[in-house]
Tab-separated table of C-alpha atoms in Angstrom:
chain	number	residue	atom	x	y	z
A	1	UNK	CA	89.219	-32.946	12.795
A	2	UNK	CA	87.961	-30.606	10.092
A	3	UNK	CA	87.180	-27.986	12.694
A	4	UNK	CA	90.761	-28.069	13.976
A	5	UNK	CA	92.077	-27.633	10.453
A	6	UNK	CA	89.731	-24.723	9.885
A	7	UNK	CA	90.785	-23.021	13.103
A	8	UNK	CA	94.438	-23.541	12.215
A	9	UNK	CA	93.999	-21.992	8.774
A	10	UNK	CA	92.138	-18.993	10.212
A	11	UNK	CA	94.817	-18.542	12.887
A	12	UNK	CA	97.570	-18.657	10.285
A	13	UNK	CA	95.789	-16.116	8.108
A	14	UNK	CA	95.162	-13.749	11.007
A	15	UNK	CA	98.789	-13.965	12.016
A	16	UNK	CA	99.883	-13.177	8.458
A	17	UNK	CA	97.595	-10.181	8.344
A	18	UNK	CA	98.663	-8.898	11.725
A	19	UNK	CA	102.317	-9.166	10.705
A	20	UNK	CA	101.634	-7.483	7.388
A	21	UNK	CA	99.833	-4.493	8.827
A	22	UNK	CA	102.411	-4.182	11.586
A	23	UNK	CA	105.077	-3.751	8.941
A	24	UNK	CA	102.841	-1.259	7.171
A	25	UNK	CA	102.526	0.739	10.352
A	26	UNK	CA	98.767	1.004	9.812
A	27	UNK	CA	96.657	2.317	12.614
A	28	UNK	CA	93.498	0.183	12.732
A	29	UNK	CA	90.400	2.025	13.917
A	30	UNK	CA	87.633	-0.533	13.513
A	31	UNK	CA	85.590	1.135	16.274
A	32	UNK	CA	84.865	4.040	13.939
A	33	UNK	CA	83.205	1.854	11.340
A	34	UNK	CA	79.813	1.124	12.918
A	35	UNK	CA	78.538	4.714	12.605
A	36	UNK	CA	78.803	4.447	8.827
A	37	UNK	CA	76.514	1.476	8.835
A	38	UNK	CA	74.058	2.342	11.548
A	39	UNK	CA	74.104	5.280	13.929
A	40	UNK	CA	71.891	6.013	16.894
A	41	UNK	CA	70.801	9.237	18.466
A	42	UNK	CA	68.203	9.673	21.197
A	43	UNK	CA	67.294	6.003	20.993
A	44	UNK	CA	66.488	6.223	17.264
A	45	UNK	CA	68.528	4.388	14.682
A	46	UNK	CA	69.664	5.996	11.472
A	47	UNK	CA	70.970	4.191	8.439
A	48	UNK	CA	74.549	5.202	7.739
A	49	UNK	CA	75.896	5.939	4.242
A	50	UNK	CA	77.040	2.349	3.729
A	51	UNK	CA	73.519	1.067	4.339
A	52	UNK	CA	72.135	3.653	1.934
A	53	UNK	CA	74.696	2.527	-0.586
A	54	UNK	CA	73.767	-1.098	-0.014
A	55	UNK	CA	70.147	-0.325	-0.838
A	56	UNK	CA	71.150	1.373	-4.088
A	57	UNK	CA	73.380	-1.578	-4.976
A	58	UNK	CA	70.573	-4.017	-4.239
A	59	UNK	CA	68.098	-2.085	-6.358
A	60	UNK	CA	70.471	-1.868	-9.298
A	61	UNK	CA	71.414	-5.515	-8.980
A	62	UNK	CA	67.857	-6.770	-8.698
A	63	UNK	CA	66.634	-4.842	-11.723
A	64	UNK	CA	69.695	-5.766	-13.772
A	65	UNK	CA	69.316	-9.417	-12.834
A	66	UNK	CA	65.767	-9.480	-14.095
A	67	UNK	CA	66.647	-7.669	-17.323
A	68	UNK	CA	69.787	-9.723	-17.886
A	69	UNK	CA	67.681	-12.879	-17.573
A	70	UNK	CA	65.308	-11.576	-20.242
A	71	UNK	CA	68.076	-10.318	-22.563
A	72	UNK	CA	69.918	-13.596	-22.158
A	73	UNK	CA	66.898	-15.746	-22.872
A	74	UNK	CA	65.766	-13.718	-25.878
A	75	UNK	CA	69.277	-13.660	-27.328
A	76	UNK	CA	69.650	-17.409	-26.885
A	77	UNK	CA	66.320	-18.011	-28.639
A	78	UNK	CA	67.313	-15.609	-31.423
A	79	UNK	CA	70.571	-17.452	-31.942
A	80	UNK	CA	68.726	-20.748	-32.225
A	81	UNK	CA	65.944	-19.410	-34.427
A	82	UNK	CA	65.462	-20.076	-38.118
A	83	UNK	CA	65.519	-16.402	-38.967
A	84	UNK	CA	68.816	-15.226	-40.403
A	85	UNK	CA	68.236	-11.669	-39.206
A	86	UNK	CA	67.561	-12.792	-35.641
A	87	UNK	CA	70.706	-14.893	-35.603
A	88	UNK	CA	72.835	-12.044	-36.942
A	89	UNK	CA	71.389	-9.586	-34.441
A	90	UNK	CA	71.993	-11.917	-31.543
A	91	UNK	CA	75.496	-12.752	-32.658
A	92	UNK	CA	76.372	-9.077	-33.182
A	93	UNK	CA	75.109	-8.124	-29.748
A	94	UNK	CA	76.934	-10.986	-28.107
A	95	UNK	CA	80.279	-10.295	-29.754
A	96	UNK	CA	80.124	-6.521	-29.191
A	97	UNK	CA	79.374	-6.890	-25.527
A	98	UNK	CA	81.594	-9.839	-24.781
A	99	UNK	CA	84.659	-8.342	-26.419
A	100	UNK	CA	84.650	-4.849	-24.955
A	101	UNK	CA	85.161	-3.727	-21.343
A	102	UNK	CA	82.093	-3.143	-19.221
A	103	UNK	CA	83.497	0.204	-18.119
A	104	UNK	CA	83.564	1.444	-21.714
A	105	UNK	CA	80.008	0.208	-22.291
A	106	UNK	CA	78.877	1.985	-19.174
A	107	UNK	CA	80.482	5.244	-20.288
A	108	UNK	CA	79.093	4.856	-23.785
A	109	UNK	CA	75.552	4.378	-22.510
A	110	UNK	CA	75.820	7.110	-19.936
A	111	UNK	CA	77.615	9.774	-21.978
A	112	UNK	CA	76.391	8.997	-25.502
A	113	UNK	CA	73.029	7.253	-25.299
A	114	UNK	CA	71.471	8.639	-22.151
A	115	UNK	CA	71.348	12.279	-23.379
A	116	UNK	CA	69.711	11.094	-26.605
A	117	UNK	CA	67.091	8.936	-24.942
A	118	UNK	CA	66.849	11.061	-21.839
A	119	UNK	CA	67.740	8.251	-19.456
A	120	UNK	CA	68.536	8.750	-15.825
A	121	UNK	CA	71.882	7.802	-14.319
A	122	UNK	CA	70.222	4.890	-12.628
A	123	UNK	CA	68.602	3.658	-15.860
A	124	UNK	CA	71.921	3.916	-17.704
A	125	UNK	CA	73.602	1.853	-15.021
A	126	UNK	CA	70.915	-0.830	-15.077
A	127	UNK	CA	70.920	-0.963	-18.863
A	128	UNK	CA	74.711	-1.282	-19.100
A	129	UNK	CA	74.888	-3.991	-16.463
A	130	UNK	CA	72.004	-6.022	-17.824
A	131	UNK	CA	73.231	-5.822	-21.410
A	132	UNK	CA	76.644	-6.981	-20.257
A	133	UNK	CA	75.529	-9.855	-18.071
A	134	UNK	CA	72.726	-10.735	-20.491
A	135	UNK	CA	75.283	-11.498	-23.200
A	136	UNK	CA	76.982	-14.026	-20.967
A	137	UNK	CA	73.669	-15.400	-19.743
A	138	UNK	CA	72.590	-15.979	-23.354
A	139	UNK	CA	75.476	-18.360	-23.912
A	140	UNK	CA	74.557	-20.182	-20.727
A	141	UNK	CA	70.933	-20.520	-21.825
A	142	UNK	CA	71.974	-21.630	-25.281
A	143	UNK	CA	74.239	-24.347	-23.968
A	144	UNK	CA	71.435	-25.542	-21.708
A	145	UNK	CA	68.981	-25.682	-24.574
A	146	UNK	CA	71.261	-27.516	-26.990
A	147	UNK	CA	72.283	-29.972	-24.275
A	148	UNK	CA	68.784	-31.464	-24.274
A	149	UNK	CA	68.363	-34.663	-26.240
A	150	UNK	CA	66.979	-34.272	-29.719
A	151	UNK	CA	64.294	-36.757	-28.753
A	152	UNK	CA	62.638	-34.129	-26.566
A	153	UNK	CA	62.156	-31.852	-29.572
A	154	UNK	CA	60.991	-34.714	-31.722
A	155	UNK	CA	58.493	-35.983	-29.191
A	156	UNK	CA	57.031	-32.515	-28.757
A	157	UNK	CA	56.958	-32.004	-32.496
A	158	UNK	CA	55.241	-35.312	-33.140
A	159	UNK	CA	52.592	-34.338	-30.581
A	160	UNK	CA	51.781	-31.303	-32.679
A	161	UNK	CA	53.110	-28.718	-30.222
A	162	UNK	CA	53.931	-25.316	-31.679
A	163	UNK	CA	57.480	-24.005	-31.354
A	164	UNK	CA	56.310	-21.591	-28.667
A	165	UNK	CA	54.592	-24.299	-26.646
A	166	UNK	CA	57.583	-26.552	-27.121
A	167	UNK	CA	59.928	-23.975	-25.618
A	168	UNK	CA	57.480	-22.935	-22.947
A	169	UNK	CA	56.561	-26.386	-21.635
A	170	UNK	CA	59.259	-28.817	-22.733
A	171	UNK	CA	62.587	-27.205	-23.533
A	172	UNK	CA	62.989	-24.212	-21.238
A	173	UNK	CA	61.809	-25.834	-17.994
A	174	UNK	CA	64.433	-28.531	-18.482
A	175	UNK	CA	67.162	-26.269	-19.821
A	176	UNK	CA	66.835	-23.709	-17.026
A	177	UNK	CA	67.096	-26.407	-14.379
A	178	UNK	CA	70.313	-27.560	-15.970
A	179	UNK	CA	71.909	-24.133	-16.183
A	180	UNK	CA	70.958	-22.906	-12.732
A	181	UNK	CA	74.498	-23.358	-11.331
A	182	UNK	CA	76.324	-21.374	-14.066
A	183	UNK	CA	73.509	-18.845	-14.055
A	184	UNK	CA	74.132	-18.290	-10.347
A	185	UNK	CA	77.784	-17.639	-11.144
A	186	UNK	CA	76.689	-14.975	-13.576
A	187	UNK	CA	74.389	-13.391	-11.011
A	188	UNK	CA	77.258	-13.234	-8.545
A	189	UNK	CA	79.424	-11.563	-11.174
A	190	UNK	CA	76.672	-9.051	-11.682
A	191	UNK	CA	76.600	-8.164	-7.994
A	192	UNK	CA	80.322	-7.492	-8.021
A	193	UNK	CA	80.336	-5.748	-11.398
A	194	UNK	CA	77.682	-3.388	-10.108
A	195	UNK	CA	80.486	-1.642	-8.184
A	196	UNK	CA	81.512	-0.081	-11.509
A	197	UNK	CA	78.440	2.155	-11.523
A	198	UNK	CA	80.223	4.288	-8.939
A	199	UNK	CA	82.211	5.661	-11.885
A	200	UNK	CA	79.155	7.502	-13.155
A	201	UNK	CA	78.562	8.988	-9.722
A	202	UNK	CA	75.844	6.674	-8.537
A	203	UNK	CA	76.001	6.431	-4.776
A	204	UNK	CA	76.066	2.687	-4.483
A	205	UNK	CA	77.906	0.746	-1.833
A	206	UNK	CA	81.313	1.285	-3.438
A	207	UNK	CA	80.795	4.989	-4.074
A	208	UNK	CA	79.685	5.595	-0.499
A	209	UNK	CA	82.737	3.771	0.710
A	210	UNK	CA	85.035	5.887	-1.418
A	211	UNK	CA	83.417	9.046	-0.129
A	212	UNK	CA	83.928	7.963	3.470
A	213	UNK	CA	87.546	7.050	2.795
A	214	UNK	CA	88.149	10.453	1.217
A	215	UNK	CA	86.939	12.060	4.420
A	216	UNK	CA	88.404	9.771	7.019
A	217	UNK	CA	91.363	7.857	5.556
A	218	UNK	CA	89.940	4.640	7.041
A	219	UNK	CA	91.032	2.949	3.844
A	220	UNK	CA	91.370	-0.678	4.890
A	221	UNK	CA	88.541	-0.732	7.399
A	222	UNK	CA	86.053	0.627	4.884
A	223	UNK	CA	87.188	-1.503	1.957
A	224	UNK	CA	87.127	-4.650	4.069
A	225	UNK	CA	83.682	-3.781	5.378
A	226	UNK	CA	82.447	-3.226	1.849
A	227	UNK	CA	83.958	-6.514	0.738
A	228	UNK	CA	82.205	-8.254	3.637
A	229	UNK	CA	78.875	-6.717	2.618
A	230	UNK	CA	79.318	-7.870	-1.011
A	231	UNK	CA	80.207	-11.288	0.328
A	232	UNK	CA	77.012	-11.281	2.345
A	233	UNK	CA	74.921	-10.488	-0.737
A	234	UNK	CA	76.538	-13.106	-2.933
A	235	UNK	CA	76.449	-15.816	-0.288
A	236	UNK	CA	72.749	-15.185	0.345
A	237	UNK	CA	72.180	-15.390	-3.384
A	238	UNK	CA	73.944	-18.756	-3.533
A	239	UNK	CA	71.922	-20.030	-0.594
A	240	UNK	CA	68.657	-18.962	-2.215
A	241	UNK	CA	69.557	-20.694	-5.476
A	242	UNK	CA	70.711	-23.786	-3.642
A	243	UNK	CA	67.393	-24.165	-1.871
A	244	UNK	CA	65.629	-23.508	-5.154
A	245	UNK	CA	67.650	-26.247	-6.823
A	246	UNK	CA	66.746	-28.681	-4.081
A	247	UNK	CA	63.078	-27.795	-4.257
A	248	UNK	CA	62.685	-28.232	-7.980
A	249	UNK	CA	64.960	-31.259	-7.873
A	250	UNK	CA	67.716	-30.605	-10.380
A	251	UNK	CA	68.062	-34.002	-11.957
A	252	UNK	CA	68.369	-35.232	-15.532
B	1	UNK	CA	33.954	-39.027	-51.473
B	2	UNK	CA	37.407	-38.607	-50.052
B	3	UNK	CA	37.568	-42.338	-49.540
B	4	UNK	CA	36.957	-42.902	-53.221
B	5	UNK	CA	39.551	-40.409	-54.264
B	6	UNK	CA	42.074	-42.118	-52.068
B	7	UNK	CA	40.859	-45.580	-52.904
B	8	UNK	CA	40.664	-46.333	-49.188
B	9	UNK	CA	44.305	-45.557	-48.685
B	10	UNK	CA	45.090	-43.410	-45.694
B	11	UNK	CA	48.813	-43.140	-46.495
B	12	UNK	CA	50.096	-42.709	-50.015
B	13	UNK	CA	53.844	-42.520	-50.415
B	14	UNK	CA	54.960	-41.791	-53.950
B	15	UNK	CA	58.583	-42.117	-55.009
B	16	UNK	CA	60.155	-40.363	-52.071
B	17	UNK	CA	63.877	-39.835	-51.890
B	18	UNK	CA	65.816	-38.721	-48.867
B	19	UNK	CA	69.533	-38.066	-48.842
B	20	UNK	CA	71.205	-36.919	-45.650
B	21	UNK	CA	73.733	-34.073	-45.721
B	22	UNK	CA	76.530	-36.598	-45.215
B	23	UNK	CA	75.611	-38.174	-48.554
B	24	UNK	CA	73.862	-41.235	-47.178
B	25	UNK	CA	70.811	-42.018	-49.265
B	26	UNK	CA	68.259	-43.331	-46.795
B	27	UNK	CA	65.286	-43.590	-49.117
B	28	UNK	CA	65.424	-44.211	-52.817
B	29	UNK	CA	62.290	-43.747	-54.933
B	30	UNK	CA	60.292	-45.373	-52.201
B	31	UNK	CA	56.588	-45.889	-52.840
B	32	UNK	CA	53.840	-47.624	-50.920
B	33	UNK	CA	50.175	-47.288	-50.074
B	34	UNK	CA	48.636	-48.146	-46.757
B	35	UNK	CA	44.958	-48.808	-46.206
B	36	UNK	CA	42.869	-47.742	-43.282
B	37	UNK	CA	43.274	-50.154	-40.346
B	38	UNK	CA	46.135	-51.881	-42.044
B	39	UNK	CA	49.065	-52.957	-39.887
B	40	UNK	CA	52.332	-52.809	-41.802
B	41	UNK	CA	55.522	-54.183	-40.328
B	42	UNK	CA	58.763	-52.844	-41.785
B	43	UNK	CA	61.878	-54.954	-41.387
B	44	UNK	CA	65.395	-54.633	-42.707
B	45	UNK	CA	69.027	-54.386	-41.658
B	46	UNK	CA	70.203	-51.297	-39.828
B	47	UNK	CA	70.751	-48.384	-42.155
B	48	UNK	CA	68.140	-49.656	-44.577
B	49	UNK	CA	65.999	-46.542	-44.169
B	50	UNK	CA	63.198	-47.984	-42.011
B	51	UNK	CA	63.382	-45.310	-39.339
B	52	UNK	CA	63.856	-42.576	-41.898
B	53	UNK	CA	60.677	-43.736	-43.616
B	54	UNK	CA	58.696	-43.355	-40.377
B	55	UNK	CA	60.291	-40.002	-39.641
B	56	UNK	CA	59.380	-38.744	-43.089
B	57	UNK	CA	55.786	-39.878	-42.619
B	58	UNK	CA	55.173	-37.349	-39.853
B	59	UNK	CA	57.474	-34.657	-41.155
B	60	UNK	CA	60.341	-35.117	-38.708
B	61	UNK	CA	62.565	-35.380	-41.765
B	62	UNK	CA	62.096	-33.429	-44.973
B	63	UNK	CA	61.950	-35.440	-48.166
B	64	UNK	CA	64.019	-34.360	-51.160
B	65	UNK	CA	61.556	-35.431	-53.808
B	66	UNK	CA	58.356	-37.408	-54.200
B	67	UNK	CA	55.168	-36.913	-52.252
B	68	UNK	CA	53.432	-38.081	-49.117
B	69	UNK	CA	49.688	-37.780	-48.638
B	70	UNK	CA	48.104	-38.723	-45.341
B	71	UNK	CA	44.356	-38.848	-44.921
B	72	UNK	CA	43.972	-36.669	-48.002
B	73	UNK	CA	46.375	-34.017	-46.738
B	74	UNK	CA	49.627	-33.556	-48.657
B	75	UNK	CA	52.715	-33.277	-46.460
B	76	UNK	CA	54.212	-30.242	-48.168
B	77	UNK	CA	55.637	-26.866	-47.249
B	78	UNK	CA	52.225	-25.596	-46.212
B	79	UNK	CA	52.456	-25.091	-42.464
B	80	UNK	CA	48.782	-25.799	-41.841
B	81	UNK	CA	48.996	-29.086	-43.677
B	82	UNK	CA	52.047	-30.113	-41.734
B	83	UNK	CA	50.521	-29.337	-38.382
B	84	UNK	CA	47.288	-31.074	-39.391
B	85	UNK	CA	49.282	-34.194	-40.233
B	86	UNK	CA	51.242	-34.058	-36.990
B	87	UNK	CA	47.939	-34.186	-35.137
B	88	UNK	CA	46.709	-37.161	-37.131
B	89	UNK	CA	49.909	-39.174	-36.856
B	90	UNK	CA	51.116	-40.420	-33.482
B	91	UNK	CA	54.683	-41.570	-33.048
B	92	UNK	CA	56.394	-43.782	-30.482
B	93	UNK	CA	60.189	-43.762	-30.290
B	94	UNK	CA	62.797	-46.342	-29.446
B	95	UNK	CA	64.122	-44.196	-26.607
B	96	UNK	CA	60.638	-43.305	-25.212
B	97	UNK	CA	61.403	-39.554	-25.164
B	98	UNK	CA	59.020	-38.907	-22.296
B	99	UNK	CA	59.256	-35.454	-20.773
B	100	UNK	CA	61.309	-36.112	-17.629
B	101	UNK	CA	60.154	-32.998	-15.755
B	102	UNK	CA	56.497	-33.951	-15.970
B	103	UNK	CA	54.515	-36.701	-14.312
B	104	UNK	CA	53.015	-39.520	-16.332
B	105	UNK	CA	49.662	-37.770	-16.118
B	106	UNK	CA	51.081	-34.468	-17.365
B	107	UNK	CA	52.935	-36.195	-20.184
B	108	UNK	CA	49.695	-37.621	-21.505
B	109	UNK	CA	47.563	-34.547	-20.840
B	110	UNK	CA	49.817	-31.825	-22.249
B	111	UNK	CA	49.053	-32.093	-25.962
B	112	UNK	CA	45.329	-32.586	-25.373
B	113	UNK	CA	45.212	-29.255	-23.590
B	114	UNK	CA	47.578	-27.340	-25.889
B	115	UNK	CA	46.868	-28.864	-29.274
B	116	UNK	CA	43.310	-30.174	-29.020
B	117	UNK	CA	42.327	-27.384	-26.626
B	118	UNK	CA	40.350	-29.774	-24.463
B	119	UNK	CA	38.926	-28.692	-21.144
B	120	UNK	CA	40.664	-29.770	-17.977
B	121	UNK	CA	37.967	-32.266	-17.060
B	122	UNK	CA	37.726	-33.710	-20.537
B	123	UNK	CA	41.478	-34.166	-20.897
B	124	UNK	CA	41.665	-35.683	-17.427
B	125	UNK	CA	39.071	-38.313	-18.332
B	126	UNK	CA	40.815	-39.137	-21.599
B	127	UNK	CA	44.188	-39.398	-19.880
B	128	UNK	CA	42.918	-41.744	-17.199
B	129	UNK	CA	41.146	-43.881	-19.826
B	130	UNK	CA	44.347	-44.133	-21.846
B	131	UNK	CA	46.488	-44.931	-18.829
B	132	UNK	CA	44.039	-47.662	-17.878
B	133	UNK	CA	44.174	-48.966	-21.416
B	134	UNK	CA	47.953	-49.324	-21.309
B	135	UNK	CA	47.654	-50.730	-17.791
B	136	UNK	CA	49.502	-48.050	-15.906
B	137	UNK	CA	46.856	-45.861	-14.283
B	138	UNK	CA	48.297	-46.420	-10.796
B	139	UNK	CA	51.487	-44.629	-11.897
B	140	UNK	CA	49.748	-41.446	-13.030
B	141	UNK	CA	51.576	-39.285	-10.508
B	142	UNK	CA	55.003	-40.857	-10.934
B	143	UNK	CA	57.804	-39.304	-12.919
B	144	UNK	CA	59.199	-41.196	-15.922
B	145	UNK	CA	62.498	-41.854	-14.136
B	146	UNK	CA	60.587	-43.833	-11.510
B	147	UNK	CA	59.222	-46.282	-14.082
B	148	UNK	CA	60.699	-49.329	-15.767
B	149	UNK	CA	61.466	-49.186	-19.473
B	150	UNK	CA	58.370	-51.157	-20.367
B	151	UNK	CA	56.188	-48.865	-18.288
B	152	UNK	CA	57.761	-45.788	-19.844
B	153	UNK	CA	57.132	-47.088	-23.311
B	154	UNK	CA	53.482	-47.791	-22.468
B	155	UNK	CA	53.151	-44.220	-21.228
B	156	UNK	CA	54.700	-43.036	-24.490
B	157	UNK	CA	52.060	-44.983	-26.388
B	158	UNK	CA	49.314	-43.440	-24.272
B	159	UNK	CA	50.802	-40.007	-24.883
B	160	UNK	CA	50.786	-40.530	-28.651
B	161	UNK	CA	47.197	-41.832	-28.508
B	162	UNK	CA	46.028	-38.810	-26.555
B	163	UNK	CA	45.577	-36.791	-29.724
B	164	UNK	CA	43.292	-39.491	-31.145
B	165	UNK	CA	45.527	-39.978	-34.173
B	166	UNK	CA	44.388	-41.909	-37.223
B	167	UNK	CA	47.808	-43.425	-37.809
B	168	UNK	CA	50.378	-44.655	-35.316
B	169	UNK	CA	54.065	-45.017	-36.125
B	170	UNK	CA	56.245	-47.284	-33.983
B	171	UNK	CA	60.002	-46.941	-34.376
B	172	UNK	CA	61.727	-50.004	-32.900
B	173	UNK	CA	59.802	-49.435	-29.708
B	174	UNK	CA	60.941	-52.632	-28.025
B	175	UNK	CA	64.619	-52.504	-29.005
B	176	UNK	CA	65.697	-50.596	-25.899
B	177	UNK	CA	63.769	-52.824	-23.512
B	178	UNK	CA	64.838	-55.714	-21.333
B	179	UNK	CA	63.478	-59.003	-22.745
B	180	UNK	CA	60.904	-59.500	-19.990
B	181	UNK	CA	59.358	-56.086	-20.696
B	182	UNK	CA	58.953	-56.494	-24.415
B	183	UNK	CA	55.707	-58.424	-24.134
B	184	UNK	CA	53.821	-55.891	-22.066
B	185	UNK	CA	54.474	-53.304	-24.772
B	186	UNK	CA	53.647	-55.652	-27.636
B	187	UNK	CA	50.365	-56.583	-25.921
B	188	UNK	CA	49.294	-52.945	-25.926
B	189	UNK	CA	50.198	-52.668	-29.595
B	190	UNK	CA	48.269	-55.825	-30.455
B	191	UNK	CA	45.197	-54.444	-28.737
B	192	UNK	CA	45.499	-51.282	-30.797
B	193	UNK	CA	45.860	-53.274	-33.995
B	194	UNK	CA	42.748	-55.305	-33.208
B	195	UNK	CA	40.824	-52.114	-32.556
B	196	UNK	CA	41.484	-51.077	-36.130
B	197	UNK	CA	44.275	-48.547	-35.748
B	198	UNK	CA	46.358	-47.962	-38.858
B	199	UNK	CA	49.878	-48.827	-37.815
B	200	UNK	CA	53.326	-48.721	-39.369
B	201	UNK	CA	55.676	-50.684	-37.169
B	202	UNK	CA	59.423	-50.920	-37.553
B	203	UNK	CA	60.372	-54.000	-35.563
B	204	UNK	CA	62.152	-57.303	-35.673
B	205	UNK	CA	59.558	-58.961	-33.463
B	206	UNK	CA	58.371	-61.492	-36.023
B	207	UNK	CA	56.008	-63.000	-33.456
B	208	UNK	CA	54.192	-59.692	-33.382
B	209	UNK	CA	54.213	-59.532	-37.157
B	210	UNK	CA	52.761	-63.027	-37.373
B	211	UNK	CA	49.952	-62.237	-34.982
B	212	UNK	CA	48.661	-58.890	-36.167
B	213	UNK	CA	50.350	-57.636	-39.320
B	214	UNK	CA	48.566	-57.494	-42.641
B	215	UNK	CA	51.707	-56.891	-44.615
B	216	UNK	CA	55.456	-57.054	-44.126
B	217	UNK	CA	57.866	-54.847	-46.045
B	218	UNK	CA	61.506	-55.854	-46.235
B	219	UNK	CA	63.731	-52.873	-47.001
B	220	UNK	CA	67.341	-52.459	-47.857
B	221	UNK	CA	69.272	-49.386	-49.015
B	222	UNK	CA	66.175	-47.267	-49.066
B	223	UNK	CA	64.224	-49.566	-51.352
B	224	UNK	CA	61.619	-52.282	-50.945
B	225	UNK	CA	63.299	-55.610	-51.567
B	226	UNK	CA	60.217	-57.703	-50.999
B	227	UNK	CA	56.774	-57.305	-49.528
B	228	UNK	CA	53.879	-59.599	-48.763
B	229	UNK	CA	51.927	-61.225	-45.994
B	230	UNK	CA	53.758	-62.569	-43.035
B	231	UNK	CA	52.974	-66.116	-44.206
B	232	UNK	CA	54.732	-65.344	-47.441
B	233	UNK	CA	57.837	-64.300	-45.548
B	234	UNK	CA	57.779	-67.350	-43.314
B	235	UNK	CA	57.057	-69.926	-46.004
B	236	UNK	CA	58.499	-68.853	-49.323
B	237	UNK	CA	60.440	-65.617	-49.485
B	238	UNK	CA	61.511	-65.028	-53.083
B	239	UNK	CA	64.651	-62.955	-52.789
B	240	UNK	CA	67.920	-64.440	-51.632
B	241	UNK	CA	68.612	-61.305	-49.625
B	242	UNK	CA	65.336	-61.702	-47.747
B	243	UNK	CA	66.112	-65.315	-46.913
B	244	UNK	CA	69.510	-64.384	-45.559
B	245	UNK	CA	68.080	-61.612	-43.434
B	246	UNK	CA	65.252	-63.745	-42.071
B	247	UNK	CA	67.609	-66.551	-41.173
B	248	UNK	CA	69.459	-64.086	-39.002
B	249	UNK	CA	66.526	-62.663	-37.083
B	250	UNK	CA	64.374	-65.765	-36.670
């Protein structure tokens, strides 16, 4: 029954699209796409520009994910700390980042900071993305931490655990399990936001696509292919997290 | 030497006052002294400050004025003193507060490893001894959510004992339990009392008080209304307020 519904929906969508492009008078040339992903000559395979771009996107995303996790966690702990300075710092960072566009932050880091600190294009991109996503991640971590019952803190305290040990063994393991789903959302946002780095001439997936379109005018084919590749990354990410959740048994 | 200075008292509470930010005064010039191996049962209506008293005794709540000295160590702003006291005072909560992401074994072992810096083997032996003592060694590898309330509370007692504290605080530890599980927890506590543990127990289990307590304190509005042996409370309580309260819980 569900399968029939699914097929019907897909059929309806395809029909809509076919009608739409017909009206547009667009000449679809899907057969030209494969060479941009993978090309072969003399029995050897060569990665096309889109695959090169994918690798750049993956590298940027992976490094930013790791850094965003750290920024987020540290900021959350700062916001919950007893130190006034730490709280102010964390709050300032959060509000600055959350209330300005990522594109502006990227430009600021690339055009203003990177010449001062002698950062590469790639480093600027990773820094901008991780600072941006880290701000959002910090709120996720914070909500996870404060959602734990006060009794957990009190029990750990009464056992003589230090604040560090308390976070390390009691609070964070439980909090992170709780916030895994929203954290995954944030990671998916990061993957998609990484497309913005094409604006500082990093040849990621999006930039490669634009370059191909400029040469070939295969506008829709390329953009749809790129969208499909992003979809592939984000879906794999969700699957990985899902299995992780099952393995560590997200309960509480 | 120390003993003489303290006059054999392991806990000395002198005129402590605690007012919560919402203006509720939980403790009002409260003073008491508790001897080594003494078992003190604290009773009183809800909101009388019983739980706050326990929470102040191990530093979970800050006192506004007065002083608390435990085993010769003042509970003041000095961080070392505070952490020393936390190690000497074990606490068991009404809502168990076991760590749900750890097994029973890990719950009991954690503080031994982190706080007492015991070796793996040593902490393992202690943990298994304690679990046997509270009659739950076969559940060592279970998670708290797989245990009944009574079992969880026994694990919580074992966890608090793991640091070899000199004083144990029990905060209405049977109030959240089904009636048929109350006894298994009380039995463990009675054993502890007979072994000479200094205990401060907030409870309305007068049967427990009758069997093992040396002294009963009846509190209301942050003050001691009446105190004495359990016989005194059962036979001739002086204050009208005490009589009324007892008639309700007995």
